[in-house]
Amino acid sequence: MSDQDLSSKILTTLDATTSTNVKKLRKQILLQLQTDSDDKAAKKKFKKTIQALESDGKLTLGADGEVTLTKESQKSKKKKAKKEKKDKKEKKKRKKSEEDEDSEEEQVKVEKKQKMEDKEDAYEDGVPAQYEEEEEKADDIVGDEEKNAPCPGNPEGYTRLFLGNLPFAVDEASLRTFLAPAKMTHVKWITDKETGKFYGSGFIEMATSKCGAIAVKERNSEKIMGRPIRINFAPSRDGDIWPPTSKEVTGNGGQAGGSGVKAMSVKPDNCVKLFVGNLSFEIDDDTIIKFFANADAEVKAVRWLHHRDSGDFKGCGYVEFWKTEACEKGATLNGKNLMERPIRIDWTD
């Protein structure tokens, strides 16, 4: 270590308000440098550095062996500590600002993905049956004008919110409890169209604009299941069907990352092929063939889907059957567990 670095370490180690015994200080410094405290060369270098700092007026060494920072050094150290504290605050502030920007970018990205998927698949979202009667009564009482009335914290009267950084174990019940006393009426989990994998984000509809204001003000950045959730206002776009006409949550029986059966699309005439998703990455041809054999559905061919750039398996594929009757039998396994994962099945041409 250079003399300058050793000087800096000594000044940093010394307390700005109290004195320290020079032998104790030497032992502490050598310990920090992982040097033997009996090393003669290290002791000699330490002594010379102390003398040099005393000559420079940065510390004083008393006859009793007590080392004390000079007033000038004390001021310099306090000033440095104050600057470090200020820099830390600025860094924290910048980090929060970046997180807010990321949240906005994520919202735009999800909105764009939603628009594309809505054209291909009619997702209808809502709430479980135990809440339907209560919310239908609320809908009768609260009209559109009152529901979307401007209020403090929500001058535009928005009731649609975007949620990000959600835990994969979240479900509708836990989300309702988290948002209380604000009342949620609909939820839409954002998932991958092919694999069914939950993205950790979604959209919710609040009972009133006041409920929306409460959720954004009091629950944004609060933790649910150990994760700080992000909540922003997300007004629906022109042409969007929002809130959904159905109050049944999209897929998964109300749980975002859990298991559940998603409704299949309309079956094409004489269909002999199925799309299969949410598959284990350890799946192989023999395993999927045996799986469908349980339903007496004889498989003709299997084709797995891979990412174009990386070649990695996407967790989904296509299974072709010899006859349409076999295909229909295979479709009955939609939502059944395969390698500890609920398989997603749909008709395809």
Short mmCIF file of C-alpha atoms in Angstrom, two decimals:
data_model
loop_
_atom_site.label_atom_id
_atom_site.label_comp_id
_atom_site.label_asym_id
_atom_site.label_seq_id
_atom_site.Cartn_x
_atom_site.Cartn_y
_atom_site.Cartn_z
CA MET A 1 0.00 0.00 0.00
CA SER A 2 1.32 3.49 -0.89
CA ASP A 3 2.06 6.14 1.74
CA GLN A 4 -0.87 8.20 0.47
CA ASP A 5 -3.29 5.28 0.79
CA LEU A 6 -2.02 4.49 4.28
CA SER A 7 -2.44 8.15 5.29
CA SER A 8 -5.99 8.16 3.99
CA LYS A 9 -6.84 4.95 5.89
CA ILE A 10 -5.43 6.36 9.15
CA LEU A 11 -7.41 9.61 8.83
CA THR A 12 -10.57 7.66 7.93
CA THR A 13 -10.19 5.32 10.90
CA LEU A 14 -9.59 8.09 13.46
CA ASP A 15 -12.73 9.35 15.21
CA ALA A 16 -13.46 13.03 14.58
CA THR A 17 -14.28 13.78 18.23
CA THR A 18 -12.10 11.52 20.39
CA SER A 19 -8.41 10.58 20.64
CA THR A 20 -7.00 7.08 20.09
CA ASN A 21 -3.91 5.38 21.48
CA VAL A 22 -1.28 5.15 18.76
CA LYS A 23 -0.52 1.47 19.45
CA LYS A 24 -4.21 0.59 19.35
CA LEU A 25 -4.58 2.56 16.11
CA ARG A 26 -1.58 0.76 14.58
CA LYS A 27 -2.99 -2.63 15.48
CA GLN A 28 -6.35 -1.66 13.99
CA ILE A 29 -4.81 -0.40 10.74
CA LEU A 30 -2.55 -3.46 10.29
CA LEU A 31 -5.54 -5.70 10.94
CA GLN A 32 -7.49 -3.90 8.19
CA LEU A 33 -4.53 -4.44 5.85
CA GLN A 34 -4.39 -8.12 6.87
CA THR A 35 -0.79 -7.60 8.02
CA ASP A 36 0.88 -9.26 11.01
CA SER A 37 0.81 -6.82 13.94
CA ASP A 38 4.41 -7.83 14.76
CA ASP A 39 5.68 -7.09 11.24
CA LYS A 40 8.62 -4.70 11.85
CA ALA A 41 8.56 -3.21 8.34
CA ALA A 42 4.83 -2.47 8.62
CA LYS A 43 5.31 -0.90 12.07
CA LYS A 44 8.10 1.31 10.73
CA LYS A 45 6.00 2.44 7.76
CA PHE A 46 3.07 3.21 10.06
CA LYS A 47 5.34 5.30 12.35
CA LYS A 48 6.70 7.33 9.44
CA THR A 49 3.20 7.96 8.12
CA ILE A 50 2.01 9.19 11.55
CA GLN A 51 5.00 11.55 11.73
CA ALA A 52 4.31 12.85 8.23
CA LEU A 53 0.64 13.50 9.05
CA GLU A 54 1.68 15.34 12.21
CA SER A 55 4.12 17.47 10.21
CA ASP A 56 1.33 18.29 7.75
CA GLY A 57 -0.85 19.46 10.63
CA LYS A 58 -3.51 16.80 10.09
CA LEU A 59 -3.16 15.12 13.48
CA THR A 60 -1.32 15.51 16.78
CA LEU A 61 0.57 12.86 18.76
CA GLY A 62 0.70 13.57 22.48
CA ALA A 63 3.41 12.54 24.92
CA ASP A 64 0.97 9.98 26.33
CA GLY A 65 0.72 8.29 22.93
CA GLU A 66 -2.75 9.63 22.15
CA VAL A 67 -3.47 10.51 18.51
CA THR A 68 -6.04 13.21 17.78
CA LEU A 69 -7.25 14.78 14.53
CA THR A 70 -6.59 18.49 14.22
CA LYS A 71 -9.58 20.83 13.98
CA GLU A 72 -8.91 21.29 10.28
CA SER A 73 -8.94 17.53 9.71
CA GLN A 74 -12.08 17.17 11.80
CA LYS A 75 -13.86 19.75 9.67
CA SER A 76 -12.64 18.05 6.50
CA LYS A 77 -13.88 14.66 7.72
CA LYS A 78 -17.28 16.01 8.74
CA LYS A 79 -17.58 17.78 5.39
CA LYS A 80 -16.74 14.56 3.57
CA ALA A 81 -19.29 12.59 5.61
CA LYS A 82 -21.93 15.22 4.89
CA LYS A 83 -21.15 15.02 1.17
CA GLU A 84 -21.38 11.21 1.20
CA LYS A 85 -24.75 11.43 2.94
CA LYS A 86 -25.99 13.94 0.37
CA ASP A 87 -24.72 11.78 -2.51
CA LYS A 88 -26.49 8.77 -1.02
CA LYS A 89 -29.78 10.68 -0.89
CA GLU A 90 -29.34 11.85 -4.48
CA LYS A 91 -28.58 8.29 -5.60
CA LYS A 92 -31.72 7.02 -3.85
CA LYS A 93 -33.76 9.79 -5.45
CA ARG A 94 -32.41 8.96 -8.92
CA LYS A 95 -33.12 5.27 -8.39
CA LYS A 96 -36.75 5.99 -7.49
CA SER A 97 -37.07 8.23 -10.54
CA GLU A 98 -35.69 5.44 -12.76
CA GLU A 99 -38.12 2.93 -11.22
CA ASP A 100 -41.01 5.27 -11.99
CA GLU A 101 -39.82 5.56 -15.60
CA ASP A 102 -39.50 1.76 -15.83
CA SER A 103 -43.06 1.45 -14.52
CA GLU A 104 -44.35 3.77 -17.24
CA GLU A 105 -42.39 1.89 -19.92
CA GLU A 106 -43.73 -1.44 -18.66
CA GLN A 107 -47.26 -0.08 -18.76
CA VAL A 108 -46.88 1.08 -22.38
CA LYS A 109 -45.37 -2.28 -23.32
CA VAL A 110 -48.16 -4.25 -21.69
CA GLU A 111 -50.82 -1.98 -23.23
CA LYS A 112 -49.35 -2.64 -26.67
CA LYS A 113 -49.22 -6.40 -26.09
CA GLN A 114 -52.79 -6.38 -24.80
CA LYS A 115 -54.04 -4.63 -27.95
CA MET A 116 -52.42 -7.27 -30.16
CA GLU A 117 -53.76 -10.17 -28.13
CA ASP A 118 -57.26 -8.75 -27.88
CA LYS A 119 -57.55 -8.94 -31.66
CA GLU A 120 -56.80 -12.66 -31.58
CA ASP A 121 -58.33 -13.77 -28.31
CA ALA A 122 -61.37 -12.38 -26.48
CA TYR A 123 -60.22 -12.25 -22.88
CA GLU A 124 -63.06 -11.58 -20.49
CA ASP A 125 -62.23 -10.86 -16.88
CA GLY A 126 -64.03 -10.41 -13.63
CA VAL A 127 -64.50 -11.56 -10.05
CA PRO A 128 -65.47 -14.84 -8.39
CA ALA A 129 -69.10 -15.70 -7.74
CA GLN A 130 -68.96 -14.86 -4.03
CA TYR A 131 -68.56 -11.18 -4.92
CA GLU A 132 -71.01 -10.96 -7.81
CA GLU A 133 -74.18 -10.22 -5.83
CA GLU A 134 -72.45 -7.52 -3.79
CA GLU A 135 -70.99 -5.83 -6.88
CA GLU A 136 -74.19 -6.03 -8.89
CA LYS A 137 -75.89 -4.08 -6.09
CA ALA A 138 -73.08 -1.53 -6.20
CA ASP A 139 -73.42 -1.21 -9.98
CA ASP A 140 -77.14 -0.46 -9.56
CA ILE A 141 -76.41 2.29 -7.05
CA VAL A 142 -73.37 3.92 -8.65
CA GLY A 143 -74.00 5.50 -12.06
CA ASP A 144 -71.29 6.33 -14.62
CA GLU A 145 -71.19 10.00 -13.62
CA GLU A 146 -70.66 9.22 -9.95
CA LYS A 147 -68.32 6.29 -10.69
CA ASN A 148 -65.96 8.44 -12.77
CA ALA A 149 -66.43 11.70 -10.87
CA PRO A 150 -63.21 13.75 -10.44
CA CYS A 151 -61.85 13.62 -6.90
CA PRO A 152 -58.72 14.55 -4.93
CA GLY A 153 -55.80 12.49 -6.20
CA ASN A 154 -57.76 11.50 -9.32
CA PRO A 155 -58.88 14.67 -11.14
CA GLU A 156 -59.62 12.73 -14.36
CA GLY A 157 -61.87 10.22 -12.58
CA TYR A 158 -60.03 7.12 -13.82
CA THR A 159 -61.11 3.71 -12.51
CA ARG A 160 -58.80 1.48 -14.56
CA LEU A 161 -55.37 0.85 -13.00
CA PHE A 162 -52.17 -0.88 -14.10
CA LEU A 163 -50.38 -3.16 -11.60
CA GLY A 164 -46.74 -4.18 -11.96
CA ASN A 165 -44.13 -6.25 -10.06
CA LEU A 166 -46.80 -8.63 -8.78
CA PRO A 167 -45.74 -11.88 -7.08
CA PHE A 168 -46.51 -15.03 -9.06
CA ALA A 169 -48.50 -16.46 -6.15
CA VAL A 170 -50.95 -13.55 -6.09
CA ASP A 171 -54.63 -14.31 -6.56
CA GLU A 172 -57.80 -12.26 -6.61
CA ALA A 173 -58.60 -12.78 -2.93
CA SER A 174 -55.16 -11.63 -1.74
CA LEU A 175 -55.29 -8.66 -4.11
CA ARG A 176 -58.72 -7.60 -2.80
CA THR A 177 -57.46 -7.78 0.79
CA PHE A 178 -54.36 -5.78 -0.13
CA LEU A 179 -56.35 -2.99 -1.83
CA ALA A 180 -58.97 -2.64 0.94
CA PRO A 181 -60.69 -0.33 1.78
CA ALA A 182 -60.54 0.49 -1.95
CA LYS A 183 -62.92 -1.83 -3.83
CA MET A 184 -61.87 -3.75 -6.95
CA THR A 185 -64.50 -5.09 -9.36
CA HIS A 186 -62.46 -6.70 -12.18
CA VAL A 187 -58.93 -8.01 -12.68
CA LYS A 188 -57.03 -9.06 -15.79
CA TRP A 189 -53.73 -10.92 -15.39
CA ILE A 190 -51.28 -10.38 -18.27
CA THR A 191 -49.95 -13.72 -19.54
CA ASP A 192 -47.99 -15.01 -22.51
CA LYS A 193 -50.39 -16.10 -25.26
CA GLU A 194 -48.45 -19.23 -26.19
CA THR A 195 -47.05 -20.49 -22.88
CA GLY A 196 -49.65 -19.03 -20.50
CA LYS A 197 -46.80 -17.76 -18.27
CA PHE A 198 -47.80 -14.91 -15.96
CA TYR A 199 -45.85 -11.69 -16.58
CA GLY A 200 -46.26 -10.33 -13.05
CA SER A 201 -48.57 -7.52 -14.14
CA GLY A 202 -52.20 -6.84 -14.88
CA PHE A 203 -55.11 -4.39 -15.08
CA ILE A 204 -57.86 -3.85 -12.53
CA GLU A 205 -61.13 -1.94 -12.49
CA MET A 206 -62.09 -0.07 -9.32
CA ALA A 207 -65.66 0.48 -8.12
CA THR A 208 -65.28 4.31 -8.21
CA SER A 209 -62.72 6.98 -9.01
CA LYS A 210 -62.28 7.50 -5.26
CA CYS A 211 -61.30 3.85 -4.89
CA GLY A 212 -58.79 4.35 -7.70
CA ALA A 213 -57.31 7.38 -5.93
CA ILE A 214 -56.99 5.44 -2.67
CA ALA A 215 -55.27 2.49 -4.39
CA VAL A 216 -52.71 4.69 -6.17
CA LYS A 217 -52.01 6.93 -3.18
CA GLU A 218 -51.99 4.39 -0.35
CA ARG A 219 -50.95 1.13 -1.99
CA ASN A 220 -48.40 2.13 -4.65
CA SER A 221 -44.93 0.82 -3.59
CA GLU A 222 -46.47 -1.11 -0.68
CA LYS A 223 -45.53 -4.79 -0.40
CA ILE A 224 -47.82 -7.70 -1.18
CA MET A 225 -46.34 -11.13 -0.45
CA GLY A 226 -42.96 -9.46 0.06
CA ARG A 227 -42.88 -7.55 -3.26
CA PRO A 228 -43.38 -3.78 -3.61
CA ILE A 229 -46.28 -3.41 -6.04
CA ARG A 230 -46.44 -0.61 -8.66
CA ILE A 231 -49.83 1.00 -9.31
CA ASN A 232 -50.61 3.65 -11.95
CA PHE A 233 -53.73 5.08 -13.52
CA ALA A 234 -54.30 3.40 -16.90
CA PRO A 235 -57.32 4.83 -18.75
CA SER A 236 -58.74 2.50 -21.40
CA ARG A 237 -58.24 3.37 -25.06
CA ASP A 238 -60.94 4.12 -27.59
CA GLY A 239 -62.42 0.87 -28.84
CA ASP A 240 -61.45 -1.15 -25.75
CA ILE A 241 -64.18 -3.19 -24.09
CA TRP A 242 -63.56 -2.17 -20.50
CA PRO A 243 -64.64 -3.13 -17.99
CA PRO A 244 -65.27 -6.61 -19.40
CA THR A 245 -68.86 -7.74 -19.78
CA SER A 246 -68.12 -10.96 -17.90
CA LYS A 247 -67.08 -11.00 -14.25
CA GLU A 248 -65.11 -14.23 -14.57
CA VAL A 249 -61.37 -13.78 -14.19
CA THR A 250 -59.30 -14.63 -17.28
CA GLY A 251 -57.89 -18.12 -16.87
CA ASN A 252 -56.40 -19.76 -13.78
CA GLY A 253 -59.52 -19.55 -11.64
CA GLY A 254 -58.53 -16.22 -10.15
CA GLN A 255 -54.84 -17.00 -9.52
CA ALA A 256 -52.29 -15.21 -11.65
CA GLY A 257 -49.44 -17.70 -11.66
CA GLY A 258 -51.30 -20.76 -10.41
CA SER A 259 -53.16 -23.53 -12.10
CA GLY A 260 -56.50 -23.34 -13.84
CA VAL A 261 -58.35 -24.17 -17.03
CA LYS A 262 -58.63 -21.61 -19.78
CA ALA A 263 -61.63 -21.89 -22.09
CA MET A 264 -60.76 -23.40 -25.46
CA SER A 265 -61.46 -21.64 -28.74
CA VAL A 266 -64.00 -22.82 -31.33
CA LYS A 267 -63.09 -26.24 -32.72
CA PRO A 268 -62.35 -26.24 -36.47
CA ASP A 269 -64.13 -28.84 -38.61
CA ASN A 270 -62.37 -32.22 -38.75
CA CYS A 271 -59.66 -30.93 -36.40
CA VAL A 272 -56.76 -33.36 -35.82
CA LYS A 273 -54.22 -31.03 -34.21
CA LEU A 274 -53.92 -29.43 -30.75
CA PHE A 275 -51.80 -26.63 -29.37
CA VAL A 276 -50.17 -27.56 -26.04
CA GLY A 277 -48.67 -24.95 -23.70
CA ASN A 278 -47.31 -24.38 -20.16
CA LEU A 279 -45.12 -27.44 -20.60
CA SER A 280 -42.13 -28.46 -18.49
CA PHE A 281 -38.81 -27.73 -20.16
CA GLU A 282 -37.89 -31.38 -19.48
CA ILE A 283 -40.74 -32.69 -21.70
CA ASP A 284 -39.98 -35.10 -24.55
CA ASP A 285 -41.91 -36.94 -27.27
CA ASP A 286 -42.41 -40.13 -25.27
CA THR A 287 -43.82 -38.26 -22.28
CA ILE A 288 -46.41 -36.30 -24.27
CA ILE A 289 -47.43 -39.41 -26.26
CA LYS A 290 -47.98 -41.40 -23.04
CA PHE A 291 -49.90 -38.47 -21.56
CA PHE A 292 -52.46 -38.47 -24.40
CA ALA A 293 -52.57 -42.27 -24.36
CA ASN A 294 -54.26 -41.94 -20.96
CA ALA A 295 -57.28 -40.56 -22.82
CA ASP A 296 -57.03 -43.21 -25.56
CA ALA A 297 -55.82 -40.51 -27.98
CA GLU A 298 -53.21 -41.95 -30.36
CA VAL A 299 -50.61 -39.36 -31.40
CA LYS A 300 -49.39 -39.15 -35.00
CA ALA A 301 -46.70 -36.43 -34.65
CA VAL A 302 -45.27 -33.89 -32.20
CA ARG A 303 -43.67 -30.54 -33.08
CA TRP A 304 -42.04 -28.38 -30.37
CA LEU A 305 -41.68 -24.60 -30.71
CA HIS A 306 -38.29 -22.92 -30.18
CA HIS A 307 -37.11 -19.31 -30.04
CA ARG A 308 -35.84 -18.24 -33.45
CA ASP A 309 -32.70 -16.46 -32.17
CA SER A 310 -31.56 -18.61 -29.25
CA GLY A 311 -33.07 -21.95 -30.22
CA ASP A 312 -34.37 -22.37 -26.65
CA PHE A 313 -37.55 -24.38 -26.12
CA LYS A 314 -40.59 -22.10 -25.59
CA GLY A 315 -42.51 -24.52 -23.41
CA CYS A 316 -45.18 -25.23 -26.01
CA GLY A 317 -45.83 -27.04 -29.27
CA TYR A 318 -48.32 -28.90 -31.51
CA VAL A 319 -49.59 -32.46 -31.28
CA GLU A 320 -51.22 -34.12 -34.31
CA PHE A 321 -53.55 -37.12 -34.08
CA TRP A 322 -54.55 -39.78 -36.62
CA LYS A 323 -58.27 -39.10 -36.28
CA THR A 324 -60.48 -36.21 -35.20
CA GLU A 325 -62.07 -38.49 -32.59
CA ALA A 326 -58.64 -38.98 -30.99
CA CYS A 327 -58.09 -35.23 -31.11
CA GLU A 328 -61.35 -34.67 -29.24
CA LYS A 329 -60.33 -37.18 -26.57
CA GLY A 330 -56.97 -35.45 -26.19
CA ALA A 331 -58.68 -32.10 -25.70
CA THR A 332 -60.41 -33.44 -22.57
CA LEU A 333 -57.00 -33.31 -20.84
CA ASN A 334 -56.94 -29.50 -20.94
CA GLY A 335 -55.83 -28.26 -17.50
CA LYS A 336 -54.60 -31.68 -16.34
CA ASN A 337 -51.18 -31.90 -14.69
CA LEU A 338 -48.24 -33.11 -16.76
CA MET A 339 -44.85 -33.16 -15.02
CA GLU A 340 -46.34 -31.13 -12.16
CA ARG A 341 -47.63 -28.38 -14.49
CA PRO A 342 -51.25 -27.77 -15.62
CA ILE A 343 -51.10 -28.29 -19.39
CA ARG A 344 -52.89 -25.77 -21.59
CA ILE A 345 -54.62 -27.23 -24.64
CA ASP A 346 -56.44 -25.53 -27.52
CA TRP A 347 -57.72 -26.42 -30.98
CA THR A 348 -55.61 -25.43 -33.97
CA ASP A 349 -55.62 -25.92 -37.74
#
